[in-house]
Tab-separated table of C-alpha atoms in Angstrom:
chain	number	residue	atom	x	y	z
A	17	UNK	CA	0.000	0.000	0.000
A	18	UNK	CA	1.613	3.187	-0.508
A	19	UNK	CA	0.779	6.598	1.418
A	20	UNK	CA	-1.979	7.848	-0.458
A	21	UNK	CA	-3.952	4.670	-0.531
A	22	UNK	CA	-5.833	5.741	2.852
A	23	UNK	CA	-6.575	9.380	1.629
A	24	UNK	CA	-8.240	8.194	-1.145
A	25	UNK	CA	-10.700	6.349	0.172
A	26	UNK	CA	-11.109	9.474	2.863
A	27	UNK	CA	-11.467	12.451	0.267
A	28	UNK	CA	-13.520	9.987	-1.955
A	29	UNK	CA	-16.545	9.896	1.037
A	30	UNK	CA	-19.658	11.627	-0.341
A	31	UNK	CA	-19.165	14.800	2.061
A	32	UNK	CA	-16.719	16.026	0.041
A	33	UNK	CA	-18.905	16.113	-3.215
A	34	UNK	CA	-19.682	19.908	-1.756
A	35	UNK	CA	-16.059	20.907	-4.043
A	36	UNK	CA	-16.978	19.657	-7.147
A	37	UNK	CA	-19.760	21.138	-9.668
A	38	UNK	CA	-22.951	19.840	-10.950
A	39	UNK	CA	-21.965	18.490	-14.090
A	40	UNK	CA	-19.434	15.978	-12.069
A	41	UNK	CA	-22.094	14.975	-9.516
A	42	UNK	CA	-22.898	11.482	-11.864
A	43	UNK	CA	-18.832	10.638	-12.568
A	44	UNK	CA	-17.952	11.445	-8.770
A	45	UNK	CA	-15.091	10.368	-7.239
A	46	UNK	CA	-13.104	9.517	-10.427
A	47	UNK	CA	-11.027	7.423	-8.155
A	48	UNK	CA	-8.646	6.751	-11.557
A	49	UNK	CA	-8.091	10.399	-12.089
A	50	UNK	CA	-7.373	11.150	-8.610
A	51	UNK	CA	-4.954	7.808	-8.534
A	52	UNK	CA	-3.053	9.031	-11.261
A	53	UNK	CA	-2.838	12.398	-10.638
A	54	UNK	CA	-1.328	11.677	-6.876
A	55	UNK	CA	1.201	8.962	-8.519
A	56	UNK	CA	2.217	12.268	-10.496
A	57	UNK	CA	2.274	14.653	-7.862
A	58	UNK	CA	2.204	13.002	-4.241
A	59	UNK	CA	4.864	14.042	-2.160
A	60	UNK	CA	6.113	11.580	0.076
A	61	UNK	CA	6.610	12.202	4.193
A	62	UNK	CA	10.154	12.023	3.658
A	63	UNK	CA	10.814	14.353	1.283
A	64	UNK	CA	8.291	16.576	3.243
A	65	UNK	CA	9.991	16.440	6.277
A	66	UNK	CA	13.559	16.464	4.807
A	67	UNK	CA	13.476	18.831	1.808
A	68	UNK	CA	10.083	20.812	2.229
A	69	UNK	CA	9.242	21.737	6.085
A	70	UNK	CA	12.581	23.537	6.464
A	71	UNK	CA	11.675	25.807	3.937
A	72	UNK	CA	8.145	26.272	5.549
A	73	UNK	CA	9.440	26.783	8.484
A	74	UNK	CA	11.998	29.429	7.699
A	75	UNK	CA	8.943	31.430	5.958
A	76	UNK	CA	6.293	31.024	7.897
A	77	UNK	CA	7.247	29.482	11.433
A	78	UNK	CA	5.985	26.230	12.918
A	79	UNK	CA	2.744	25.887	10.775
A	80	UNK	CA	1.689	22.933	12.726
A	81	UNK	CA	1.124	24.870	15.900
A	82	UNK	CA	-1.644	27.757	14.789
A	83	UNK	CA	-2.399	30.071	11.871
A	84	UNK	CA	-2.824	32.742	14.011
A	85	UNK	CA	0.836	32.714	14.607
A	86	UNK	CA	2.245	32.788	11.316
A	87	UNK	CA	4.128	35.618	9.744
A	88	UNK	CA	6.568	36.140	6.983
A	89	UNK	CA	10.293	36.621	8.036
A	90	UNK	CA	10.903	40.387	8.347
A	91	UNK	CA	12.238	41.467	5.551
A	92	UNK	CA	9.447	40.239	3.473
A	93	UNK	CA	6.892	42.787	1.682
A	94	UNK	CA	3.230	41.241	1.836
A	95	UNK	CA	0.441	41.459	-0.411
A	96	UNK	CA	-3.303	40.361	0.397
A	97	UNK	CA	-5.969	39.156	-1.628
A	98	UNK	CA	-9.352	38.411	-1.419
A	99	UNK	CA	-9.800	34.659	-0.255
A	100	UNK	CA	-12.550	31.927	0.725
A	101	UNK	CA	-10.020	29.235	-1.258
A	102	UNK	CA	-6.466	28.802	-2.505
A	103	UNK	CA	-6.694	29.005	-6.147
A	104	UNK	CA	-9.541	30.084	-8.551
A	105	UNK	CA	-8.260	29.617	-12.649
A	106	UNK	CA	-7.149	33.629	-12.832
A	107	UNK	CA	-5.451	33.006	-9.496
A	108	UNK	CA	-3.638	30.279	-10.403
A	109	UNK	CA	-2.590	32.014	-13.981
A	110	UNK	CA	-1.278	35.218	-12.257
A	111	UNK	CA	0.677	32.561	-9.650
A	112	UNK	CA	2.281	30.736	-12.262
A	113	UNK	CA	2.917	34.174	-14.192
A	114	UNK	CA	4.829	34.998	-11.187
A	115	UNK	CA	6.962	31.605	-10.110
A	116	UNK	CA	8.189	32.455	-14.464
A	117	UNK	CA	9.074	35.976	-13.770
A	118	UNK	CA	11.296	35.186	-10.403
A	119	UNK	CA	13.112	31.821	-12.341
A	120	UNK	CA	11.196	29.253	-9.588
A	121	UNK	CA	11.384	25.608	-10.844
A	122	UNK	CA	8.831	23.817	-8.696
A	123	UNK	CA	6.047	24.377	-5.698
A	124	UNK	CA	4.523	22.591	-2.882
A	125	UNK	CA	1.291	22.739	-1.130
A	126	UNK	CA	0.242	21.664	2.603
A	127	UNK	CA	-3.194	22.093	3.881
A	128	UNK	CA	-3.673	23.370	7.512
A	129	UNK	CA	-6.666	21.746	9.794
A	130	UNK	CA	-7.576	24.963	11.861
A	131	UNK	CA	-9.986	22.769	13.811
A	132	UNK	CA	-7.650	19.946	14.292
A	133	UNK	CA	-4.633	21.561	14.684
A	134	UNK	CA	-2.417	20.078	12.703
A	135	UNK	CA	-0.858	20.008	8.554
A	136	UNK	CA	-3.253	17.934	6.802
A	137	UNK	CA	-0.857	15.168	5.313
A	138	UNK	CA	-3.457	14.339	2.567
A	139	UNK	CA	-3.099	17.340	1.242
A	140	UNK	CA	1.062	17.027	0.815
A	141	UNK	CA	1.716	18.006	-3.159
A	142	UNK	CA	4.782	19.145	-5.360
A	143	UNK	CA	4.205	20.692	-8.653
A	144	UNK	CA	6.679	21.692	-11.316
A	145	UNK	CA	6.588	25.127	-12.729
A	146	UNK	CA	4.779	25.396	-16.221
A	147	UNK	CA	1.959	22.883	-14.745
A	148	UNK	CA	-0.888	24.243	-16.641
A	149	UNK	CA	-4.659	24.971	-14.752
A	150	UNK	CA	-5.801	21.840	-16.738
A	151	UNK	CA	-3.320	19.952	-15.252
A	152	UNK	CA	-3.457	21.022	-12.010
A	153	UNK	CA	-7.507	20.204	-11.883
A	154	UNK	CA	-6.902	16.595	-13.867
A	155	UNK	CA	-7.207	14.701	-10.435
A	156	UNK	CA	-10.759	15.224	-9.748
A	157	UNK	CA	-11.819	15.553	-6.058
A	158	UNK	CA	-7.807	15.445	-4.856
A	159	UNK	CA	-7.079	18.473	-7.026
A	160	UNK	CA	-10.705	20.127	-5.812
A	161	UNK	CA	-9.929	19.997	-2.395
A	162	UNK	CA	-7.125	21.423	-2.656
A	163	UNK	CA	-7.676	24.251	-4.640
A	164	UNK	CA	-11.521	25.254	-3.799
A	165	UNK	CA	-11.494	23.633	0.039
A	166	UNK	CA	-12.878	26.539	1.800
A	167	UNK	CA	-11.730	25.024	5.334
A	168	UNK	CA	-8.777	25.931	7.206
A	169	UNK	CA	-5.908	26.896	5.680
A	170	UNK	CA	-2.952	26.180	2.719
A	171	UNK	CA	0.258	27.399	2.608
A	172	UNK	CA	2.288	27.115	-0.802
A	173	UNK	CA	6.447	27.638	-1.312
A	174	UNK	CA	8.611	27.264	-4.021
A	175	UNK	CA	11.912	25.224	-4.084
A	176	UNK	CA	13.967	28.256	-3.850
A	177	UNK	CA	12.286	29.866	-0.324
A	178	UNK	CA	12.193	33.262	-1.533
A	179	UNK	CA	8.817	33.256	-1.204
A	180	UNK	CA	5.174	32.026	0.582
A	181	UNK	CA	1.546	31.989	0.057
A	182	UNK	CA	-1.309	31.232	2.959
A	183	UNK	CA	-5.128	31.596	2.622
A	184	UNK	CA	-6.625	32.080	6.160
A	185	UNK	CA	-10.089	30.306	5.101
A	186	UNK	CA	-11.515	30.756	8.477
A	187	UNK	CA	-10.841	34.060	8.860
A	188	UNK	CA	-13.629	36.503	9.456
A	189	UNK	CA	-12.663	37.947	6.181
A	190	UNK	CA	-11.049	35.194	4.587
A	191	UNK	CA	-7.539	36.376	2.940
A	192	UNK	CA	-4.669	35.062	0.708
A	193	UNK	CA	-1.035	36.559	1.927
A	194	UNK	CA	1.467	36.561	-0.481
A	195	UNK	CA	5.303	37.265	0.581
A	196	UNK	CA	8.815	37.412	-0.927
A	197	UNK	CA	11.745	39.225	-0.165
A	198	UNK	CA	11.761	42.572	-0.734
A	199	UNK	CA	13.846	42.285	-4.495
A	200	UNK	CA	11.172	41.210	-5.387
A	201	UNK	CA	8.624	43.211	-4.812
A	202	UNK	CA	8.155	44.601	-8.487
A	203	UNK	CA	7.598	40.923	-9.954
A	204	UNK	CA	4.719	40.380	-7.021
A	205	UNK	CA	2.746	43.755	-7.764
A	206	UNK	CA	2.872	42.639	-11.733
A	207	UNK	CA	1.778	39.336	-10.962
A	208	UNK	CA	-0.672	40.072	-8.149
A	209	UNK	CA	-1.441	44.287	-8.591
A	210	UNK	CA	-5.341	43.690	-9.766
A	211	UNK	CA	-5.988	41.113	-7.407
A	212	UNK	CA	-4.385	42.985	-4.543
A	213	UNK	CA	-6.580	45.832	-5.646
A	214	UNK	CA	-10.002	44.105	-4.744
A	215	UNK	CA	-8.900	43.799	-1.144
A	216	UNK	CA	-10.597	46.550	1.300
A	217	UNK	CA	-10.749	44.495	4.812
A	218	UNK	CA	-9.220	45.852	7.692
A	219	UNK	CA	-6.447	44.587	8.889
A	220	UNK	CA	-6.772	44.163	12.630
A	221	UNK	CA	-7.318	40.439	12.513
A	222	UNK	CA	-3.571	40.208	11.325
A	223	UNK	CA	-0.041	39.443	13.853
A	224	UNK	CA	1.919	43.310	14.162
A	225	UNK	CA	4.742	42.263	11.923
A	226	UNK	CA	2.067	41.332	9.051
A	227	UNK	CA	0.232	44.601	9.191
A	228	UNK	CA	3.690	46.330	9.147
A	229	UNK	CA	4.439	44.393	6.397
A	230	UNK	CA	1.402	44.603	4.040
A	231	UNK	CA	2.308	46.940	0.514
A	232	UNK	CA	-1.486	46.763	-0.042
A	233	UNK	CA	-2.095	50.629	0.885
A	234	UNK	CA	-5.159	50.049	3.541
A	235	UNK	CA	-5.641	49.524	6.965
């Protein structure tokens, strides 16, 4: 059995039906789909703990203890977006327009259980750069819940830890932070400047160093 055996048969329950649309409602789970798309993308414990959590950790802290706590090392510039999920298709277009412009080869994804308190290990993924939307939604309800779960939280870095993304689902105003060093800065506003342009919410529910660090313009 390997590690994803277990987490398809959890993700493939009928409660999570709620992340994909009507017109999948007859097909659901496409237990194939998802198979192959995890034998493609999965990324083992090992290679999360070795490789991956150091460079979560250096951005963002220990994400296993609480959301709440997390904040971008200080000499990061954030922006903030409007959130309720990781990645809708123009998200995910200006994201990948952005890991291109800054030379970034490849990008992993954890999920965060607010309620639970810990990284959701079903949700472990590593994706090369130039993975197109298509692509990156080919897994059926494994590629759903990742990008439109509207629970708890996902935090995204690239293989070169110059930069992070988290969506704070739960949030009162639900958010997506993005960070990087402040070089650069010019890449994220070209990437990110109309999306970062929608966001209006105060910023009160956010740690000190994050409101100090926002480029937004409000709060």
């Amino acid at each position: 059995m390997n590690e994803y055996s277990e987490i398809l048969q959890i993700y493939s329950n009928e409660y999570y039906r709620i992340y994909c649309g009507a017109a999948e409602m007859e097909t659901w789970p496409q237990l194939d789909a998802a198979e192959q798309f995890l034998e493609k993308y999965w990324m083992l414990e090992k290679t999360y703990d070795d490789v991956w959590l150091p460079i979560f950790e250096r951005i963002f802290g220990n994400i296993g203890y609480s959301v709440s706590e997390v904040q971008f090392p200080e000499e990061y510039v954030v922006g903030l977006m409007l959130g309720g999920c990781l990645f809708l298709e123009s998200d995910y277009l200006a994201f990948t327009k952005y890991l291109s412009s800054i030379g970034e080869t490849e990008f992993a994804i954890v999920r965060f259980n607010n309620d639970a308190g810990f990284v959701d290990t079903g949700t472990r993924r590593v994706f090369p750069v130039g993975t197109s939307w298509e692509e990156f939604m080919s897994g059926g309800f494994v590629s759903k819940l990742v990008a439109f779960g509207t629970i708890g939280a996902c935090f995204v870095v690239g293989s070169s830890g110059n930069w992070g993304i988290f969506t704070d689902n739960d949030a009162w105003y639900p958010y997506v932070a993005i960070g990087n060093d402040r070089l650069l800065r010019t890449e994220m506003e070209l990437a990110f400047g109309a999306q970062m342009k929608e966001f209006s919410f105060d910023l009160e529910s956010l740690t000190p160093r994050l409101r100090r660090q926002v480029i937004n313009g409000i709060g």
